[in-house]
CSV table of C-alpha atoms (C1' of nucleotides) in Angstrom, one decimal:
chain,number,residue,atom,x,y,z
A,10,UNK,CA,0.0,0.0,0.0
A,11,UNK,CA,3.2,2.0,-0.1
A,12,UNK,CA,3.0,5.6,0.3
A,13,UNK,CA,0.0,7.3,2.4
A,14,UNK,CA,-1.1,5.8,5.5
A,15,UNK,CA,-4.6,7.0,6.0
A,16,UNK,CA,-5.3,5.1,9.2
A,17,UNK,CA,-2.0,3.4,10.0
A,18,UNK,CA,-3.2,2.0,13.1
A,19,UNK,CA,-5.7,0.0,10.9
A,20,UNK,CA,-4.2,-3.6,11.5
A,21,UNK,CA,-5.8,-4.3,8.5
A,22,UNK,CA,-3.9,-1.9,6.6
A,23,UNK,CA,-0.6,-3.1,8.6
A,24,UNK,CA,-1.4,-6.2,7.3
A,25,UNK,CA,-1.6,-5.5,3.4
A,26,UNK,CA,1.3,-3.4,3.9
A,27,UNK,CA,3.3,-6.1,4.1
A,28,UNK,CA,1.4,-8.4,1.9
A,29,UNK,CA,-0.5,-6.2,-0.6
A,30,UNK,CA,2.0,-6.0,-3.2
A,31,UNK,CA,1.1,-7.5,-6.6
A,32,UNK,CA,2.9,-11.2,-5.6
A,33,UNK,CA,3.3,-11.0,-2.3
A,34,UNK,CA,0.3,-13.8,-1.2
A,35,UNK,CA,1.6,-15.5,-4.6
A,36,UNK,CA,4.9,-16.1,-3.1
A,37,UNK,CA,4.6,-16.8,0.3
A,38,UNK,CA,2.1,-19.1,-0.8
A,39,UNK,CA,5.0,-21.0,-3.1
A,40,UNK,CA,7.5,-20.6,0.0
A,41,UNK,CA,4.9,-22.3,2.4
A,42,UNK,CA,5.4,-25.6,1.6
A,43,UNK,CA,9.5,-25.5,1.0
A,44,UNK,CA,12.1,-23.5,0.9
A,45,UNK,CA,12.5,-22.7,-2.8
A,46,UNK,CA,15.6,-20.8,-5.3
A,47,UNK,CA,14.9,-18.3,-7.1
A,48,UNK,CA,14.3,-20.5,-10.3
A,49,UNK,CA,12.1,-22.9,-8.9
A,50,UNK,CA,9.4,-19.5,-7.6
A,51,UNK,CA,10.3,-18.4,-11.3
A,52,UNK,CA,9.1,-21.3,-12.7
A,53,UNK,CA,5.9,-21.7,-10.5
A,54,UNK,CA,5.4,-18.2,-11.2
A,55,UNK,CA,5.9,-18.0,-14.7
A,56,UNK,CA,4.0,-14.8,-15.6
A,57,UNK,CA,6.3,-12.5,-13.6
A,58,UNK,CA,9.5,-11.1,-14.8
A,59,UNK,CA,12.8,-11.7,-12.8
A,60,UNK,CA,12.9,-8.0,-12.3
A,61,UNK,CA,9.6,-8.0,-10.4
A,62,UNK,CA,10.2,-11.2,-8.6
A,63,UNK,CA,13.4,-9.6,-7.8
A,64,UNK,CA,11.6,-6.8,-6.8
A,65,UNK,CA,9.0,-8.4,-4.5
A,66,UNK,CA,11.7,-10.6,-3.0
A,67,UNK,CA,14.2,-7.8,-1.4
A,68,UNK,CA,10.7,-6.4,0.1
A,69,UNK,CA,9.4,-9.4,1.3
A,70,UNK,CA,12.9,-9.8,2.9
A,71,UNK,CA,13.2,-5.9,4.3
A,72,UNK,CA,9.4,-6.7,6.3
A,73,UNK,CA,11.0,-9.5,7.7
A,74,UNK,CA,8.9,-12.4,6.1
A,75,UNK,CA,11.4,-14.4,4.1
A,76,UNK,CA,14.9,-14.9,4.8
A,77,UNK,CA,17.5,-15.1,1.8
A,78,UNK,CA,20.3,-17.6,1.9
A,79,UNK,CA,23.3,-17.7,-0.8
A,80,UNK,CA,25.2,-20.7,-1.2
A,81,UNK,CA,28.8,-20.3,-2.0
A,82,UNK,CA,29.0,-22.4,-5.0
A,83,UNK,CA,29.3,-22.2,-8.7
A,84,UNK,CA,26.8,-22.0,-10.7
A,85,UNK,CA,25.4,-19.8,-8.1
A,86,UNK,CA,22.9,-21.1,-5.8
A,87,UNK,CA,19.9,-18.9,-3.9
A,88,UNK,CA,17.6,-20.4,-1.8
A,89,UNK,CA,14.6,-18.5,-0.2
A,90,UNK,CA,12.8,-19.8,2.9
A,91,UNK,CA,9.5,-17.9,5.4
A,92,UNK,CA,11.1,-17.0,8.4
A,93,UNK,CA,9.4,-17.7,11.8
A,94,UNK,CA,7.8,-14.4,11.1
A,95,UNK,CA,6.5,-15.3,7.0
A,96,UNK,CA,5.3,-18.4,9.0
A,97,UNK,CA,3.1,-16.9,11.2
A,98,UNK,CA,0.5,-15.9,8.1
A,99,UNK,CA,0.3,-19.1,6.6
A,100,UNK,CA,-3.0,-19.8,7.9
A,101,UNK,CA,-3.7,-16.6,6.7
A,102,UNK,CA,-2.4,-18.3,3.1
A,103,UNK,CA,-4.5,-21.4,3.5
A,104,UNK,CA,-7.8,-18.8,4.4
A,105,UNK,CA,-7.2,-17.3,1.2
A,106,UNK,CA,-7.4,-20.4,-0.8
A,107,UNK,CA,-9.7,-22.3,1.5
A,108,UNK,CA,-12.5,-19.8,0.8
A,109,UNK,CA,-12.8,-20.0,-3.3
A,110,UNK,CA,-12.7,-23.7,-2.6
A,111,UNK,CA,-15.7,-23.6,0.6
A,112,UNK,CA,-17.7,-20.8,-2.2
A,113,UNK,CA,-17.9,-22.9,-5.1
A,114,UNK,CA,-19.4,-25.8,-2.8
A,115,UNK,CA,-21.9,-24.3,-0.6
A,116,UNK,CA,-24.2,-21.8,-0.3
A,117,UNK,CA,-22.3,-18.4,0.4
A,118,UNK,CA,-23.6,-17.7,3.4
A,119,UNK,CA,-21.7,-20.1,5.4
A,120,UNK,CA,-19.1,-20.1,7.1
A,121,UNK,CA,-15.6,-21.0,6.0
A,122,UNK,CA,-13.9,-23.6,7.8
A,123,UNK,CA,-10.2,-23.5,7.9
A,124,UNK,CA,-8.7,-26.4,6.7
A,125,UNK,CA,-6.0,-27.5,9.7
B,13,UNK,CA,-4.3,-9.9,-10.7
B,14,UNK,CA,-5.6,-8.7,-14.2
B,15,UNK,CA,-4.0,-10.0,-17.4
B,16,UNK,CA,-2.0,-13.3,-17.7
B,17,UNK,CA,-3.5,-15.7,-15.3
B,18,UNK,CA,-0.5,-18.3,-14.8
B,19,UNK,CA,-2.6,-20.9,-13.3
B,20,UNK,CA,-5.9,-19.7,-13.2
B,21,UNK,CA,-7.1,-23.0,-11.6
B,22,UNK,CA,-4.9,-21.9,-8.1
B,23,UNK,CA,-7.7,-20.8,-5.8
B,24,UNK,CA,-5.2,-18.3,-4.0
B,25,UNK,CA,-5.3,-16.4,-7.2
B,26,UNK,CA,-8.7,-16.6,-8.6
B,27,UNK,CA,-9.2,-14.8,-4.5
B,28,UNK,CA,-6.8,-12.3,-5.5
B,29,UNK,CA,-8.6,-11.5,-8.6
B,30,UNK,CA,-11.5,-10.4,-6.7
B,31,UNK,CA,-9.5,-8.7,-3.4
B,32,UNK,CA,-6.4,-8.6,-4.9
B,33,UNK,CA,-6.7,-4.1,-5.9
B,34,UNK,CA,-5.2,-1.8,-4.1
B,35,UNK,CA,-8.0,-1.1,-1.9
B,36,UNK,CA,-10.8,-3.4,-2.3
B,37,UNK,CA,-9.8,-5.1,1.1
B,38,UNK,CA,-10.2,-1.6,2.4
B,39,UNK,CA,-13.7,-1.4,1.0
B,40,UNK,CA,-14.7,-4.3,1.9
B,41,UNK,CA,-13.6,-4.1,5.3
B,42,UNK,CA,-15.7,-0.7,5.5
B,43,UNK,CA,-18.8,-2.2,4.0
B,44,UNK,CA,-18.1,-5.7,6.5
B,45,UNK,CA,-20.1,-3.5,9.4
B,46,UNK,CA,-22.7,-1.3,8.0
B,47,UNK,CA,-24.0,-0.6,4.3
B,48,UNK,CA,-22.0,2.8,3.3
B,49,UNK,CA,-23.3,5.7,1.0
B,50,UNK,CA,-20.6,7.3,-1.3
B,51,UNK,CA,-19.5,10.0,1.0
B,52,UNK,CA,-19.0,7.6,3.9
B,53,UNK,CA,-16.6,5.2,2.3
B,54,UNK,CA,-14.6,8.1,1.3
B,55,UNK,CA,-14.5,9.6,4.9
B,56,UNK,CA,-13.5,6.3,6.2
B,57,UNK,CA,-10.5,5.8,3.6
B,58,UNK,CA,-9.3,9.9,2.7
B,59,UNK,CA,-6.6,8.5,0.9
B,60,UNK,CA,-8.9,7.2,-1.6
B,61,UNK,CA,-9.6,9.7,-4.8
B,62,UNK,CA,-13.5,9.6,-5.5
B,63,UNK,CA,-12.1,8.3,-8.9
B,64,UNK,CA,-10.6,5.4,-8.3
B,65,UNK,CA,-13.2,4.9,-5.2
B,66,UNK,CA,-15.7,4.9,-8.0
B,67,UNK,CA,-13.4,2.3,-10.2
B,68,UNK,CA,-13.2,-0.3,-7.4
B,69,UNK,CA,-16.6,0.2,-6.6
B,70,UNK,CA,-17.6,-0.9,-9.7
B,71,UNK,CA,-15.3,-3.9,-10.2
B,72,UNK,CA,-16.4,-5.0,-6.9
B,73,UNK,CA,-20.0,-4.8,-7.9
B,74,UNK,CA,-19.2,-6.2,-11.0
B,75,UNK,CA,-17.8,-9.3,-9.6
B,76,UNK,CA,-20.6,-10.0,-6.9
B,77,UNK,CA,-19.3,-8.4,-3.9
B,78,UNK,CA,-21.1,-5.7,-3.4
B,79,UNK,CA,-24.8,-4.4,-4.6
B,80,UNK,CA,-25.4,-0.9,-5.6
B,81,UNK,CA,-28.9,1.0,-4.5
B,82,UNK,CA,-29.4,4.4,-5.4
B,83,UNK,CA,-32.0,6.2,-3.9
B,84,UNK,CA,-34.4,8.8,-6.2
B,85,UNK,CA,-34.1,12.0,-3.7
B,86,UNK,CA,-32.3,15.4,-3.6
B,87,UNK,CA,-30.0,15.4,-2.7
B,88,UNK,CA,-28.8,11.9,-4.4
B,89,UNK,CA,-28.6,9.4,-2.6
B,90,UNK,CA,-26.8,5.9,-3.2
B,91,UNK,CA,-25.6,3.2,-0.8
B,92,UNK,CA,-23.2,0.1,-0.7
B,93,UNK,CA,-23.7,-3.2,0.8
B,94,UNK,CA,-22.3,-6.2,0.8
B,95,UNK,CA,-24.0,-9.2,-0.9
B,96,UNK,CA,-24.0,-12.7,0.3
B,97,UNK,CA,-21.4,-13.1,-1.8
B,98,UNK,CA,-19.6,-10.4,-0.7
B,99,UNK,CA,-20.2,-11.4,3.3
B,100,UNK,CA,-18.9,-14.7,2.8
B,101,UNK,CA,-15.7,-12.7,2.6
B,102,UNK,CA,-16.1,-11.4,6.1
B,103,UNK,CA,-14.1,-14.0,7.8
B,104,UNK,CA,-11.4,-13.6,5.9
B,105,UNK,CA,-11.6,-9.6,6.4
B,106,UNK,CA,-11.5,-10.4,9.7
B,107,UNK,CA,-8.5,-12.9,9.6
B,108,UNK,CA,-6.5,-10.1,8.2
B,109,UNK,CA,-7.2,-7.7,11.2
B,110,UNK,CA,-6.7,-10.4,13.8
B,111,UNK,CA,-2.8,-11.9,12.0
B,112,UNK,CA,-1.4,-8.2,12.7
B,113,UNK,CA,-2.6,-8.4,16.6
B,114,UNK,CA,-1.9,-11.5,17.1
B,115,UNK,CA,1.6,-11.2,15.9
B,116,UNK,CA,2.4,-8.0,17.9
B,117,UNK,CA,1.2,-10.3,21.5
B,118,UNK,CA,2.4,-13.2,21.1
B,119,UNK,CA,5.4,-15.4,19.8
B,120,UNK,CA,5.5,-15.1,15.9
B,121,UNK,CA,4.9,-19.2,15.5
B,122,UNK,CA,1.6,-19.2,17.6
B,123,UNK,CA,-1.6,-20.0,15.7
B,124,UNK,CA,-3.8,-16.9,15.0
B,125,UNK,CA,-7.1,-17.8,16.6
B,126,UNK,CA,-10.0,-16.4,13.9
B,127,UNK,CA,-11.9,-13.8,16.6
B,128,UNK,CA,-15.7,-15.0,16.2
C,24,DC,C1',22.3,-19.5,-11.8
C,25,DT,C1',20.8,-15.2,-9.9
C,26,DG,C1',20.6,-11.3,-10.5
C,27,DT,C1',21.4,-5.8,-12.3
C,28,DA,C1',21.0,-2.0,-15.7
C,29,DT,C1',18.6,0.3,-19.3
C,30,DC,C1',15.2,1.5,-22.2
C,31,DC,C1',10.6,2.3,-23.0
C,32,DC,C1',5.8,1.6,-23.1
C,33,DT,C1',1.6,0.9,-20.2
C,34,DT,C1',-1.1,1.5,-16.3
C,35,DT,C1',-2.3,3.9,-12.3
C,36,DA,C1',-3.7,7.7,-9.9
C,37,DG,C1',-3.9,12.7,-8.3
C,38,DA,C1',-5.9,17.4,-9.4
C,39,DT,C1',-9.3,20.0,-11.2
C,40,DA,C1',-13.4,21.3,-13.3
C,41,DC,C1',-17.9,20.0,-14.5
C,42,DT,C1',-22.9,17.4,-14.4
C,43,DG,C1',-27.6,15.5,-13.1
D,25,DC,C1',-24.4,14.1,-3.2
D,26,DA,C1',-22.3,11.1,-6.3
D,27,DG,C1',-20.2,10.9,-9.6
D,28,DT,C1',-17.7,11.9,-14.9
D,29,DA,C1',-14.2,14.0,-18.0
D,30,DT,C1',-9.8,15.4,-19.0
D,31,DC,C1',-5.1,16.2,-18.4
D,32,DT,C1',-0.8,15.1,-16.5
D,33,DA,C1',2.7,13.0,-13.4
D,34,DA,C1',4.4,8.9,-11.5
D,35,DA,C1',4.8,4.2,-10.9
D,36,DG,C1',4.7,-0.3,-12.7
D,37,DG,C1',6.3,-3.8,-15.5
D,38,DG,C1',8.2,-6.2,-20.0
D,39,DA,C1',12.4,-7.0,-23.0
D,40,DT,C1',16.9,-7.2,-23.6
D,41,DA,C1',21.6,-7.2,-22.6
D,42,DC,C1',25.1,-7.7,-19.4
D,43,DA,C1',27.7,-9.2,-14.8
D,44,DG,C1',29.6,-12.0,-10.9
DNA sequence: CTGTATCCCTTTAGATACTG
DNA sequence: CAGTATCTAAAGGGATACAG
């Protein structure tokens, strides 16, 4: 959400500040399950340039919710992994893909489980 | 997320496509307590140009969200509410709230207990 | 392999004035 | 009040080439 912070106190706000961006919930969502390099988010992401991924890494990194590790080896070897932090919203993760799942089955009313 | 849909089938990102705009969490979030006229979303979220307000209004009504009733007085009168659709949302609008608390209490690995 | 540096075009969004 | 229209500035994002 970047520059203007209407009502900053808004943990809601808080929240997309850190995972609003355009790939954020995209990659945390890849990083969830393992650890990956750069490549292998690349390739699940295959629509986003390595600029942008680039891009959306070093922020995800500066908030604190992925942690980057370089391997001292040749060819060069990255690997990005959440920190305890980045782990912290994967329920959060799991809510967002539970609910188009839990929509499509039932009537909308109800409630959303959370799948555990 | 727009244009190239990668895997369109991934429910994260068919979510994204409906919350996924710079403010529609925002908006929803408003609209989660009471149905909002015009003016009152926009005193709730300042940062917000009435143009783009109007923009992600419509998208938002355009994909189900929310429902649009405008009112024949004088002055004009029109009002935003959530639809069933739309409120089947709510949970997660109020998963986002409740990571950022959660997070600033208590150690970063607990489980974020959904507030009822 | 994992980036960075440019270039350049597209999209977004603020300001302002105007309308029913 | 609730927008629309227009213009412009800024940010976003793709392509390509290059670097460690």
């Amino acid at each position: 959400m970047g520059n203007n912070l209407y009502h900053a106190d808004c943990p809601a706000i808080e929240t997309l500040a850190l995972i609003g961006g355009r790939w954020k919930v995209i990659i945390l969502h890849v990083l969830s399950k393992h650890a990956r390099r750069f490549g292998e988010i690349n390739v699940r992401i295959p629509s986003i340039s390595r600029k942008v991924l680039t891009e959306q890494l070093r922020e995800l990194e500066a908030d604190g919710l992925i942690n980057r590790k370089q391997y001292k080896e040749h060819p060069q070897k990255v690997e990005y992994a959440l920190t305890d932090f980045g782990k912290s919203l994967c329920p959060l993760l799991a809510y967002i893909s539970a609910w188009k799942k839990n929509v499509e089955g039932n009537s909308s009313q109800d409630i959303i489980q959370l799948p555990d």
